[in-house]
Structure formats: C-alpha cells, structure tokens
Coordinates of C-alpha atoms in Angstrom, one line a residue:
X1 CA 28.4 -22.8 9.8
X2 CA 26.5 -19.6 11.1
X3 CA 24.8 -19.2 7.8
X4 CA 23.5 -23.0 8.5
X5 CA 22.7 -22.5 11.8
X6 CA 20.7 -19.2 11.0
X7 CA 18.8 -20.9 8.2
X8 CA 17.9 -23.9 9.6
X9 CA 16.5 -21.7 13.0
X10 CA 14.4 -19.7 10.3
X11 CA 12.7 -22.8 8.7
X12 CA 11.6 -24.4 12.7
X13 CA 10.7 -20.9 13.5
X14 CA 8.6 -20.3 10.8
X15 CA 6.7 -23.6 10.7
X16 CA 6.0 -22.7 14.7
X17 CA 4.7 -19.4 13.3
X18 CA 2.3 -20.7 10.4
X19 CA 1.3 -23.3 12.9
X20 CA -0.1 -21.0 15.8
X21 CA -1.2 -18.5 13.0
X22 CA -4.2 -20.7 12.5
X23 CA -6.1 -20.6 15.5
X24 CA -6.8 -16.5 14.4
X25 CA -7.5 -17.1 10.9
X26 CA -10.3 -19.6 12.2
X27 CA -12.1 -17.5 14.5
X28 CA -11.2 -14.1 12.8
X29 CA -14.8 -12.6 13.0
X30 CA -15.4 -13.6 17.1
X31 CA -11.9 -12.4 18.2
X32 CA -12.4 -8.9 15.8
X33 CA -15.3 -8.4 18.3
X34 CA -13.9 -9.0 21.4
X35 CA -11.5 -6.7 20.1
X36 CA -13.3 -3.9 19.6
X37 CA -14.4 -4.4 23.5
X38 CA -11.2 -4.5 24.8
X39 CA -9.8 -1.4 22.9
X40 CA -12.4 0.4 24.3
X41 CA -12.5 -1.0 27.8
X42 CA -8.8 0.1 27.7
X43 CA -9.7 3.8 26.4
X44 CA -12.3 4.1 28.7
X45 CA -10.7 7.3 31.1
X46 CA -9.0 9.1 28.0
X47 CA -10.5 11.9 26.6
X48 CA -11.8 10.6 23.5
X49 CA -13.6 7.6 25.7
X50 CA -15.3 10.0 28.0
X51 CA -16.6 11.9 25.3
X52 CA -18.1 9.3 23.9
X53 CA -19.0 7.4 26.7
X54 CA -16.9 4.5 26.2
X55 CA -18.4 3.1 29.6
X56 CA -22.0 2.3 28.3
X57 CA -20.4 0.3 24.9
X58 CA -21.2 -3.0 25.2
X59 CA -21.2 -4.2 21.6
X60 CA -20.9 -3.0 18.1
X61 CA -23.8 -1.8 17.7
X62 CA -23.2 0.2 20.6
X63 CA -20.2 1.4 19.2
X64 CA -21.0 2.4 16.0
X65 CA -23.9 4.8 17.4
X66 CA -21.3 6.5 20.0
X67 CA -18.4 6.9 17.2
X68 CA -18.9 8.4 13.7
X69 CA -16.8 7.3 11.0
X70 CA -14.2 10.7 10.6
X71 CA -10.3 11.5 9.0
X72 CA -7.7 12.5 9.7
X73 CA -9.4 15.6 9.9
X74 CA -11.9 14.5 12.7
X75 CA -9.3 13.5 15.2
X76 CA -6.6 16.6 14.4
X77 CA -7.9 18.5 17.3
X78 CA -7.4 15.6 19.6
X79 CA -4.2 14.7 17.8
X80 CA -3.0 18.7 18.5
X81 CA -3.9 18.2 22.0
X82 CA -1.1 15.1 21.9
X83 CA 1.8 16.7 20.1
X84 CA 1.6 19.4 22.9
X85 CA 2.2 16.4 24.9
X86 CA -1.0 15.8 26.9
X87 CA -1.5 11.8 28.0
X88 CA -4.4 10.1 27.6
X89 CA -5.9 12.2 25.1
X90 CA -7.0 9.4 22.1
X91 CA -5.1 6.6 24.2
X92 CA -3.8 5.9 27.8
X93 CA -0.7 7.6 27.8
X94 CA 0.9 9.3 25.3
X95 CA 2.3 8.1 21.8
X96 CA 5.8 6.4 21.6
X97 CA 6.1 7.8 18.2
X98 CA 4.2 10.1 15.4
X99 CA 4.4 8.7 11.8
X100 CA 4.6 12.1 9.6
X101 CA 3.0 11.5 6.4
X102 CA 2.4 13.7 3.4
X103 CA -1.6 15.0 3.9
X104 CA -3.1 16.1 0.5
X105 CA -5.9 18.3 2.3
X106 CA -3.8 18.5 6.0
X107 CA -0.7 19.6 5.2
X108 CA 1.7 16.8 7.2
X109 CA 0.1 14.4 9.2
X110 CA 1.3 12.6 12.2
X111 CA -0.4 9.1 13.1
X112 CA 0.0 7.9 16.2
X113 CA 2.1 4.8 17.4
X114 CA 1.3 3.7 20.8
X115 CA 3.8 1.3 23.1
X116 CA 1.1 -1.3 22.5
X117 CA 1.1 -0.3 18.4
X118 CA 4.4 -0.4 17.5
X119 CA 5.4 -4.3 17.7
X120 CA 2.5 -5.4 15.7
X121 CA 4.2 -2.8 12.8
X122 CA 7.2 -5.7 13.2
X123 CA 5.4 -8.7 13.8
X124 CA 3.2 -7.8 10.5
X125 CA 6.9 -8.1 8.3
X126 CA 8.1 -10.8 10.2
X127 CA 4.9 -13.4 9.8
X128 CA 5.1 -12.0 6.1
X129 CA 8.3 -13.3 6.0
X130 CA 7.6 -16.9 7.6
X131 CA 4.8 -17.7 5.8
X132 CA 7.1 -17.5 2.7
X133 CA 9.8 -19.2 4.5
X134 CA 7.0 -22.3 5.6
X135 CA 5.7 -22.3 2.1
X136 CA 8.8 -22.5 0.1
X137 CA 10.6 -24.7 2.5
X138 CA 13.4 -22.6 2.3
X139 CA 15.3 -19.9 4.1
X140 CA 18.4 -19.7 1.9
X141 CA 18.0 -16.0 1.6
X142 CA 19.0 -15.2 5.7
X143 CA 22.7 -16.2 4.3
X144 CA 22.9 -13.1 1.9
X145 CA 22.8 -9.8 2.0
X146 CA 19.4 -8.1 2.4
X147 CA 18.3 -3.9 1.2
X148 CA 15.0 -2.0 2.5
X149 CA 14.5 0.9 0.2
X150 CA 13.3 3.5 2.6
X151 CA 12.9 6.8 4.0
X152 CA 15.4 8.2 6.6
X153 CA 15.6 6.3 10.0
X154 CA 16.2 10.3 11.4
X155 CA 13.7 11.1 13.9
X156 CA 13.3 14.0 15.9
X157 CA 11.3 14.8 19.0
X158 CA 8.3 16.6 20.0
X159 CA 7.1 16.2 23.9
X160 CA 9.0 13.4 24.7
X161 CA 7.4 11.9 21.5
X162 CA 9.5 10.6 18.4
X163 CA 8.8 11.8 15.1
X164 CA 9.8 10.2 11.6
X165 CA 8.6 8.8 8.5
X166 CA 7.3 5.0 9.1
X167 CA 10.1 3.1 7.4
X168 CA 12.6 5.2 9.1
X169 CA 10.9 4.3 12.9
X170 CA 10.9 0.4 11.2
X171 CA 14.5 0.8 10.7
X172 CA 15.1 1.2 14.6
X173 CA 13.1 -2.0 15.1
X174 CA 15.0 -4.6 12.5
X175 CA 15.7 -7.4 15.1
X176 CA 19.8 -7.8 16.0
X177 CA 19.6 -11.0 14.0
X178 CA 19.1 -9.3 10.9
X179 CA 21.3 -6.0 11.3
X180 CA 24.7 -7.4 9.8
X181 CA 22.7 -8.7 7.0
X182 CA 21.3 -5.5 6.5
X183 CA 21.8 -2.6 3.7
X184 CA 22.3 0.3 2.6
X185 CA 24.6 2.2 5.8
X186 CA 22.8 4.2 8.2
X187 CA 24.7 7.3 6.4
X188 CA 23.2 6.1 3.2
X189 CA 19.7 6.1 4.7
X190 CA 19.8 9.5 6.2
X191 CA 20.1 11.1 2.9
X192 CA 17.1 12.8 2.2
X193 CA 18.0 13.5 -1.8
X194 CA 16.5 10.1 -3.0
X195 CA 18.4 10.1 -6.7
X196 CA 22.0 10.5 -5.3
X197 CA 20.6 7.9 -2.3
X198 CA 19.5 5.5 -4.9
X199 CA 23.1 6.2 -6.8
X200 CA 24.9 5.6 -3.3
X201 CA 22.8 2.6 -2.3
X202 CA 23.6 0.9 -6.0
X203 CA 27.4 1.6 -5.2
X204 CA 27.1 -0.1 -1.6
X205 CA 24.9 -3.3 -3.6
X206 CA 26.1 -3.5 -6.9
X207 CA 29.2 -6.1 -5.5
X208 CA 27.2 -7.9 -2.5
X209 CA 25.4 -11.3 -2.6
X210 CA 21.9 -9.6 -2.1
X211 CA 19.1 -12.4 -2.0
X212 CA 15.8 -9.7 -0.8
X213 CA 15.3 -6.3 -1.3
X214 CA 12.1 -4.6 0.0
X215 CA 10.5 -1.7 -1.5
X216 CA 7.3 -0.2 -3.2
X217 CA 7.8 -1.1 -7.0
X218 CA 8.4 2.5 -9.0
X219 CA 11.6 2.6 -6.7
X220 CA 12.4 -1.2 -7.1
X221 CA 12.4 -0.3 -10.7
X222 CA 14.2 2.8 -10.4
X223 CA 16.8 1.1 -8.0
X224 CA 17.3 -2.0 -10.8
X225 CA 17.3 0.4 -13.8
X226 CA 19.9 2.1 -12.6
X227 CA 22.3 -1.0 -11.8
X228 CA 21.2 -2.2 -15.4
X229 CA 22.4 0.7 -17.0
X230 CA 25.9 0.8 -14.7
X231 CA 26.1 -3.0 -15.7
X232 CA 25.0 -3.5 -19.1
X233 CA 23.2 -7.1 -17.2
X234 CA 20.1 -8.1 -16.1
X235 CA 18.9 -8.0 -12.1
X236 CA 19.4 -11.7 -11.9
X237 CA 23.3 -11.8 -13.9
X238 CA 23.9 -9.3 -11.5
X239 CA 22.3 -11.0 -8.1
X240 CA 22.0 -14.4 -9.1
X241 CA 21.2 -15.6 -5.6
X242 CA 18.4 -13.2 -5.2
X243 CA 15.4 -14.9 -4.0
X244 CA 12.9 -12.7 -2.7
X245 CA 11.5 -9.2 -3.3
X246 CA 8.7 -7.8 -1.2
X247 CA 6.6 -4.9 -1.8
X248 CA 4.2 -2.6 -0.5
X249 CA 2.6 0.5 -0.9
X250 CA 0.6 0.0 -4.4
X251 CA -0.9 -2.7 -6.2
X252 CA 2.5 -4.7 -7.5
X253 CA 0.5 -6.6 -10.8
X254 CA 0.7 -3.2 -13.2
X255 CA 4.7 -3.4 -12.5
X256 CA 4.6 -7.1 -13.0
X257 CA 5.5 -7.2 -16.3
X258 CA 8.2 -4.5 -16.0
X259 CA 9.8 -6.4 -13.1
X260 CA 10.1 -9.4 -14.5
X261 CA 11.9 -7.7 -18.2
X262 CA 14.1 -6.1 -15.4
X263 CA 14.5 -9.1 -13.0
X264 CA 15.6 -11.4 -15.9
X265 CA 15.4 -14.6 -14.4
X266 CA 12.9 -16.3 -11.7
X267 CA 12.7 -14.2 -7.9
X268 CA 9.5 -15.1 -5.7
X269 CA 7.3 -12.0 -4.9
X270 CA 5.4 -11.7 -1.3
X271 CA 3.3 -8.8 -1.3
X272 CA 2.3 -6.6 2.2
X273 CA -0.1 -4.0 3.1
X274 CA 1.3 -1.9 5.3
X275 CA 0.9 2.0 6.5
X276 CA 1.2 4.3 9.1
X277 CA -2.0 3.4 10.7
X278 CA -1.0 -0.2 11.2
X279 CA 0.6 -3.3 9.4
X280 CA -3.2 -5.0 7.7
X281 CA -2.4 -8.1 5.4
X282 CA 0.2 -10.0 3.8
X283 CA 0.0 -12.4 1.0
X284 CA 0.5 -15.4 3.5
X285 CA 1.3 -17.5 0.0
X286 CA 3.1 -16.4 -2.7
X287 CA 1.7 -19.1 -5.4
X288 CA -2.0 -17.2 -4.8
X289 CA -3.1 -13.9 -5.1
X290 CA -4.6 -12.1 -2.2
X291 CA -3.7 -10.9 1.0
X292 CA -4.2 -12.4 4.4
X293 CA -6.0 -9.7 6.7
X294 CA -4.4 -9.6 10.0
X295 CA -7.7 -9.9 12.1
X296 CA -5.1 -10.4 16.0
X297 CA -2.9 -6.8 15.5
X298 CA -4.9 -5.2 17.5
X299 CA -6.9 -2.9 15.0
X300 CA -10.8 -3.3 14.7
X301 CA -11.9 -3.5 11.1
X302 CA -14.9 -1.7 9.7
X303 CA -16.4 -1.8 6.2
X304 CA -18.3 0.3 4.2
X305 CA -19.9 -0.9 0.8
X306 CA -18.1 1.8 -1.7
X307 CA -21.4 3.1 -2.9
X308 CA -22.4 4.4 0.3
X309 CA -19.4 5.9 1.4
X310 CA -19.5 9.7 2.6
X311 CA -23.1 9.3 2.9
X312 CA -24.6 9.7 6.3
X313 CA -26.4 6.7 6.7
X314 CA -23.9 4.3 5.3
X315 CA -23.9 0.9 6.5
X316 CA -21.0 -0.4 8.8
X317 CA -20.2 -3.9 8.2
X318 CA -18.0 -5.9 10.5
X319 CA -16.0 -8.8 9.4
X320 CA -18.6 -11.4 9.2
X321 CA -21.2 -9.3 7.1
X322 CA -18.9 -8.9 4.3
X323 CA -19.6 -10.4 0.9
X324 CA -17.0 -11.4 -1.7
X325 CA -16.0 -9.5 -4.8
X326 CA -17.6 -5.9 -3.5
X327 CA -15.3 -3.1 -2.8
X328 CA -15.2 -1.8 0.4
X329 CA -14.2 1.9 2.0
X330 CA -11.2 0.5 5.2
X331 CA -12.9 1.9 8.6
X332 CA -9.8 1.3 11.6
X333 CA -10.3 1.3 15.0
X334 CA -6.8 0.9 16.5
X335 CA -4.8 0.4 20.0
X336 CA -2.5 3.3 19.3
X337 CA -5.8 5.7 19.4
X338 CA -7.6 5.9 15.9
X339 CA -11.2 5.4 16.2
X340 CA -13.6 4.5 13.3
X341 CA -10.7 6.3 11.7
X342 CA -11.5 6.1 7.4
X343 CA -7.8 5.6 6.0
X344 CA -9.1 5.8 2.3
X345 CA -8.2 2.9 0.9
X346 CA -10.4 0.6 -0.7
X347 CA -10.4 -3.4 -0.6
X348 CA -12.6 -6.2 -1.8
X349 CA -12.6 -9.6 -0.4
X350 CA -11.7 -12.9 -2.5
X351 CA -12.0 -15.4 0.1
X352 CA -13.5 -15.8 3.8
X353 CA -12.2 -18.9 5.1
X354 CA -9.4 -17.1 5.7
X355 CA -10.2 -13.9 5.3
X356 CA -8.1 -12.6 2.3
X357 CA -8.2 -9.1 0.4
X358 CA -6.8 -7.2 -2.7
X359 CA -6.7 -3.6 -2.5
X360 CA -9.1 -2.5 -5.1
X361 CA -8.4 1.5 -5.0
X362 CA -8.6 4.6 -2.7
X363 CA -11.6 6.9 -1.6
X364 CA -10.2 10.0 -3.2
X365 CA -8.6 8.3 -6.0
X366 CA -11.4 7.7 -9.0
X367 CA -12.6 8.9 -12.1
X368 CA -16.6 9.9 -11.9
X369 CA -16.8 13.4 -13.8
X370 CA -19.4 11.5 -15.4
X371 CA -21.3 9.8 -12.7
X372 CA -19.3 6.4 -13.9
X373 CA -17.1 5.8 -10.9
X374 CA -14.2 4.1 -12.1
X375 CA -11.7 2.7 -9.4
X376 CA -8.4 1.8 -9.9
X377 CA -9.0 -1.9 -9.5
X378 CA -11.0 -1.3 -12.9
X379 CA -8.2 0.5 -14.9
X380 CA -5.6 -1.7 -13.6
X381 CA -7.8 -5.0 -15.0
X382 CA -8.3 -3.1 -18.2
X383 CA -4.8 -2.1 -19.1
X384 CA -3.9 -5.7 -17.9
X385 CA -6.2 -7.6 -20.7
X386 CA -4.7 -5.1 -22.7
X387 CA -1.6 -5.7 -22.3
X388 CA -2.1 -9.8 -22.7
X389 CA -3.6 -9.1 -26.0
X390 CA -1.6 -6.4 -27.1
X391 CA 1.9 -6.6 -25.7
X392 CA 3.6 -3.6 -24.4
X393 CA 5.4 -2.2 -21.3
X394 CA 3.7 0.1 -19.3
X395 CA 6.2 2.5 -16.9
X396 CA 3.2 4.2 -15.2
X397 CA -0.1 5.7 -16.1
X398 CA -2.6 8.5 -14.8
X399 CA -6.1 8.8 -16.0
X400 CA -8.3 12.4 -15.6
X401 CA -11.0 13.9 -16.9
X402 CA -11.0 15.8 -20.2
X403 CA -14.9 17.7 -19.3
X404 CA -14.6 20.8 -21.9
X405 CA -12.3 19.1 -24.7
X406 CA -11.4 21.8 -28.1
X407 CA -13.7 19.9 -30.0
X408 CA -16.5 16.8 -29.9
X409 CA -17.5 14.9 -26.4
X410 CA -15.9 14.6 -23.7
X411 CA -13.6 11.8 -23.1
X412 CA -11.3 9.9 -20.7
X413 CA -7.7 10.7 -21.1
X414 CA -4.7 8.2 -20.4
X415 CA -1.0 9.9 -19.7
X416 CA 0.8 6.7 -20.2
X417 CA 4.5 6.6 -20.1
X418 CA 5.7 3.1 -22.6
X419 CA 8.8 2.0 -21.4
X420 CA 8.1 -0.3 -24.8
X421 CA 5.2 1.0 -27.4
X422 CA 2.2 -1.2 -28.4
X423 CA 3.2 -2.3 -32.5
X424 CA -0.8 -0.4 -33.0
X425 CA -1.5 2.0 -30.4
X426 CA -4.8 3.1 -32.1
X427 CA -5.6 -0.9 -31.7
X428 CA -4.2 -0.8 -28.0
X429 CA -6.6 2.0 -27.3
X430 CA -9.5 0.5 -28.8
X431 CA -8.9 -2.8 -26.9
X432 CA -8.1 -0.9 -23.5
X433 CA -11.7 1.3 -23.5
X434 CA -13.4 -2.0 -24.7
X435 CA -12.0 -3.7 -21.6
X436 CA -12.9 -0.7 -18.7
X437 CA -16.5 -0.7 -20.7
X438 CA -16.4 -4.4 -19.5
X439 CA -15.5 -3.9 -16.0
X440 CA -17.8 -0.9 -15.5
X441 CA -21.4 -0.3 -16.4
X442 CA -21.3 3.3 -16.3
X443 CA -18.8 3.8 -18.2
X444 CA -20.0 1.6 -21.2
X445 CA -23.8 3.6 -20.4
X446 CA -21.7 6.5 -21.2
X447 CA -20.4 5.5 -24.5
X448 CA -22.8 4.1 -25.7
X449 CA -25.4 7.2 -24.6
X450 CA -23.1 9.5 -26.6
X451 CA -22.0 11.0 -23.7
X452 CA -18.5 10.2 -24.0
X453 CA -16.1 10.0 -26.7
X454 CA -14.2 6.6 -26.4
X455 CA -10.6 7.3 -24.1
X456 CA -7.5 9.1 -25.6
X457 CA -4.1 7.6 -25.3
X458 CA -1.2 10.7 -24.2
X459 CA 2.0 9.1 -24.4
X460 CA 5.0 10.5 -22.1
X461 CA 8.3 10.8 -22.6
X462 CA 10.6 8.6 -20.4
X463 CA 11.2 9.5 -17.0
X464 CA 8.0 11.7 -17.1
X465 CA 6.6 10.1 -13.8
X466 CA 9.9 11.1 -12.3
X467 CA 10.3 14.2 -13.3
X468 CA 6.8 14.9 -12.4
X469 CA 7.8 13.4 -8.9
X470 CA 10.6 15.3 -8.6
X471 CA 9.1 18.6 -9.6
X472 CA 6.7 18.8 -6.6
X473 CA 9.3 17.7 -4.3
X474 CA 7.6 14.0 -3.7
X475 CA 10.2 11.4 -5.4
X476 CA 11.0 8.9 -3.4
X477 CA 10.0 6.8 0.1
X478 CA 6.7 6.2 0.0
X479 CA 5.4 9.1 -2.5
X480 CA 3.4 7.4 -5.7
X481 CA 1.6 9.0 -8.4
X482 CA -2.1 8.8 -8.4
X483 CA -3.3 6.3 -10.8
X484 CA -6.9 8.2 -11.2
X485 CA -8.2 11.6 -10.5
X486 CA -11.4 13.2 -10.4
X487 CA -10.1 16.9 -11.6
X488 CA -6.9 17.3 -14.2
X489 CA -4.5 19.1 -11.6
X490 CA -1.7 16.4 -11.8
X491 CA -2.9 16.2 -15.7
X492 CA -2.6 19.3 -16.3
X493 CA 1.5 18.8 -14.8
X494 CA 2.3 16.0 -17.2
X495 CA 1.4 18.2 -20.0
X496 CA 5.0 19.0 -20.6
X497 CA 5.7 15.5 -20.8
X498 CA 3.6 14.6 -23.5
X499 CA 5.7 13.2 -27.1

C-alpha cells in the first residue's frame, strides 16, 4: 500500500513539475539577464564586486567589460582568501561547502557551494527525474530498490566550511523519501578503494529488486561486468524490474552499444550534466537526444564560439545570440561566487525553443598537433558510423598525436581497447579515418596535403583503461580517461597495454 501511495504521489508531483517548468523554458533568454543583475546586485559589497565595481553594472555589456573571462586559476587567490575562512570574499558570506576535485594544472581544486548554491545541485536530479516520470507516465521504479555509484559521502572541515567530493556532499542531501530505498550502506560508500567498493556494493545488490542505478558509464559497466561474471546472466535476468539508469559525467552514446550487450533487455536512459560548479541540463525526454539547459538555477551562462576561445578579443555570447550546431567554450557566472568562470567544457546547441544542448568536448581535450582541431564530438561521430557499418564493441578509446613517427608521415594514433574485435580491422580503420575526414575539414586538408599519414589503430589488451586508471591513482568516482590529447603523455602510459 506504501509502494502505491509513493508512486502514485510521484506521478501528480511530477506532472506539477513539468507543468511550472514551462514558464522558464519560454522566456529563458530574458530571465538569464535579469539574472546576471541580480547575482551581481547581490555580490555588490564582497570583495570580488568591489573590485570590479559591481555597483556601476547595469547590463551585460556592462558586465562583460568589468569581468574577464578566467579559471580556476583566476579566482585561486580569492578562493585562498575563503578556505582561510574570510566572508564575503567571492560571495556574501562564506561557502557552506568546498567541492574538491582533481585539478590537472592546480593540484586539487575546491569549488565553492554557497547556502543559495547547494539546493539547485538537488533540484537539477530531482526535475531530471520528473520529467522522466511525466513522460513515461510511470513511477514504478520508487517501489524498488535504487544505487548511486559514488564517491565517499566523508567530508571534512576547513573554517567552519565542509569539504568532500560532489557526490559525497549529494549523498547528505537525498531527500528522507528516498533514504530506505537507497544503496549501497553508508560503510560501503566511505570506502575509498573503488575495486573492493564495487565488489562490496555487488554483494549488497546482487539479491535486491533494484529498478535505477545512477552513475557515469565506465563504472556502470564495471559495476554490471562484475555481477555478470559472478552470475553467469545478463543485467536484466539479474534485475528484471530495473527501469531506469541515469548517467553523467561523459557523453553516454560511445557506451551505448556496450550497455545495451551488458543490459540484455530494454532499460530507459535519462542523461544529466552535472559538476561541481553547478547542476546545467538534463535530457528532459528520454525518446530525444539533447539536454535541456537549466536557464532558472541561478548560474548565468556565457558562450564563446570555440574558434575564438583563449583569444583576447573573443566574443561573449549570451543565450539569445547563440546559433545552432556551433560548438561553444561554457562561460559560468554563478550564485555560489564563480564569475565569468570558463569550466572547459564545450557544448553545441540542437534546439532553441527550448534551449537544448549536447556536450560536444572539452577546452583542453583536442587533437590539433596539426592545426586540424579535432574535438571529441568529431571522434565520437566517427567511431559511431563506424561502428554501424562495421560492427564491433568499443570498451574505451584515446587518440594522440604521433609528430616524429620511426618512419613516413606523421599520423593520428587510436589506443582502442575491443571488448569485441571488428571481423577486418584494416577495413574498420579505413572506414573510421574516412568518417573524422567527413566531420573535419582540417583533418581531410591534411590527408589529402600529404601531411598526414591516414590514422593507426593500437589495440589494448582488456582492462587496459583500468589498469591505466588504477596506476595513476584515478579509478573510480568521477575520474575518466581523456578521449583526445594534444601531447602523447597518457599515450605514452598505454604503451604497455598494447596486444
């Protein structure tokens, strides 16, 4: 009867939800601006404002002459200043918590997460989760069992000032509704080795009527690998009323195939963009690809055209100056204290009315030894047509540079690891240059210049990626290997993995 109750609440809550949801996808672009205002209106006595003379911004325009474009490294002073617990620094007050992430060029970072911050981080997952529930007219999955794969819900303390990993500050935030439904223990959580927590989280699963799980794919496939191998049965055989599995983190269509041959039967996918920074889009329908941008969570959205980006006279376009189908360098403005903050991903719109985006690649995370720029929306498309024509599965993939090979041209190289080869991989490799040549000009100018030799194919042994992973200490949570790279370091690592 509580099961009822519970999923019949879910379906008139939901409908409510998607109902008031479209008064901000309808005037997206006016309510971004007023935004803007009001974070800085808020902001105007702190630190950062007065430096900037928040009091004379009136518009956009205004802004954008007053506050360059930085990173993280841009706002670590001010962000020192907080962690020694000084208020009103970057925001009124100080931080309720600081998200630690891994920094590639910073060492650790910690994000801020104001008072004001924090429940749009819940709300994002929540509306996620009614839009599915409105769409599919169906909230069967609150009756059963549900898993987050995440970090460790452990925080400690700095200043007054909680500090954690993202999905372990989440964890304290899972409304009381869903807490009984809720898995792995909090003693499984805390463990901070993520192969014996994966081993201990099966044991705690493997018997219960799960119907979602939440995670970033390479540890959904890690987590359903390992139950396959316990069971000798497919995902579905082994959770038949699994439902729903939503992801995050990395672009979920290069695992698609690979879930599916794991999943063994139908489960609806909802895919989310979320990060330390703030909780951005959702796809509000699973049937369609694309992800709605959340324009009302109080961050300010910026966008620069992907060419221009690191120059100093790069445009700045707001939300209604966007075009379709160009990839654009994320700019936040936030009310937990980033300012024109450049988070490095990259995302192209597919639709305006509302305002829907894929997330094409990251800033730092191309191939252009060449001058070709190739983005990982680009590789991902190609290895995709490839696949189509040439069937195959694909466990992950890295793509570098080869600039001074032993002998002839340079030449792109591709350290795949086949969870099932290709029947020709010397056709597979043909057919996968032929389709990035398609998708990038540059790249096909180089080619056919004689400049480059047409890609290589390195296969992997299996469990490469992890062991990679695991050998610089990053397997697990949120870590993901770099799909593209503009130097060979992580190449040069996968070396020993090479068949």
């Amino acid at each position: 009867m509580l099961n009822f109750l519970k999923k019949n609440a879910a379906l008139v809550w939901a409908k409510k939800h998607v109902q008031k949801a479209e008064e901000f996808k309808k005037n997206a672009e006016k309510n971004q601006e007023d935004l803007l205002l009001s974070l800085v209106a808020t902001a105007q006595k702190t630190l950062f404002g007065r430096e900037h003379d928040f009091e004379n911004i009136k518009n956009v325009k205004d802004f954008q002459e007053r506050v360059h474009v930085g990173d993280y490294e841009v706002l670590k002073p001010y962000i020192e200043r907080v962690k020694k617990g000084q208020a009103n620094i970057l925001w009124i007050e100080t931080p309720e918590y600081f998200a630690k992430t891994s920094g590639t060029t910073s060492g650790a970072k910690y994000i801020p997460i104001s008072k004001e911050g924090m429940p749009f981080q819940i709300k994002g997952a929540q509306s996620a989760l009614f839009h599915y529930i409105a769409k599919k007219n169906n909230a069967d999955f609150v009756k059963g069992k549900m898993i987050f794969l995440q970090g460790s819900p452990e925080l400690q303390e700095n200043f007054g000032i909680k500090v954690g990993r993202l999905s372990g500050i989440v964890a304290h935030h899972i409304p009381n509704y869903l807490q009984k439904n809720r898995l792995p223990s909090l003693e499984t959580n805390m463990m901070e080795d993520w192969e014996a927590k994966v081993d201990k989280i099966v044991e705690e699963t493997e018997k219960e009527n799960m119907t979602l799980i939440s995670g970033i794919p390479p540890w959904l496939i890690m987590y359903f690998e390992k139950l396959i191998e316990k069971h000798g049965k497919k995902i579905k055989q082994i959770f038949p009323n699994l439902q729903l599995i939503v992801t995050g983190g990395v672009n979920y269509e290069p695992y698609r195939d690979k879930m599916e041959e794991l999943l063994g039967g139908k489960v609806d996918i909802v895919q989310t963009f979320p990060a330390s920074e703030g909780f951005f889009a959702f796809q509000d329908d699973y049937t369609k690809e694309g992800l709605l941008l959340l324009t009302n969570h109080g961050i300010f959205y910026e966008f620069i055209p992907l060419e221009e980006y690191g120059k100093p006279d790069a445009k700045r376009l707001t939300l209604k100056e966007v075009e379709l189908n160009k990839d654009y360098a994320l700019i936040l403005t936030t009310n937990s204290g980033l300012w024109a903050y450049s988070i490095g991903d990259v995302v192209r719109f597919i639709d305006k009315n509302p305002h829907r985006i894929l997330v094409s690649g990251r800033t730092k995370h191309f191939t252009s030894a060449f001058g070709e720029h190739v983005i990982a929306f680009e590789v991902e498309e190609a290895m995709k047509a490839t696949l189509e024509k040439y069937p195959a599965q694909i466990t992950e993939f890295h793509l570098a540079p080869q600039v001074n090979p032993k002998e002839g041209l340079p030449y792109h190289e591709w350290f795949i690891e086949f969870e099932k080869d290709p029947e020709n991989l010397d056709q597979f490799k043909k057919e996968l240059d032929e389709q990035l040549r398609k998708r990038n000009t540059y790249y096909d100018d180089l080619i056919s210049g004689n400049i480059l030799q047409p890609l290589h194919i390195s296969t992997l042994k299996k469990n490469a990626f992890n062991e990679y992973a695991k050998s610089q200490g990053k397997l697990g949570g949120q870590n993901k290997t770099p799909r593209l790279a503009n130097d060979r370091k992580v190449a040069d690592l996968l070396e020993i993995y090479k068949l």
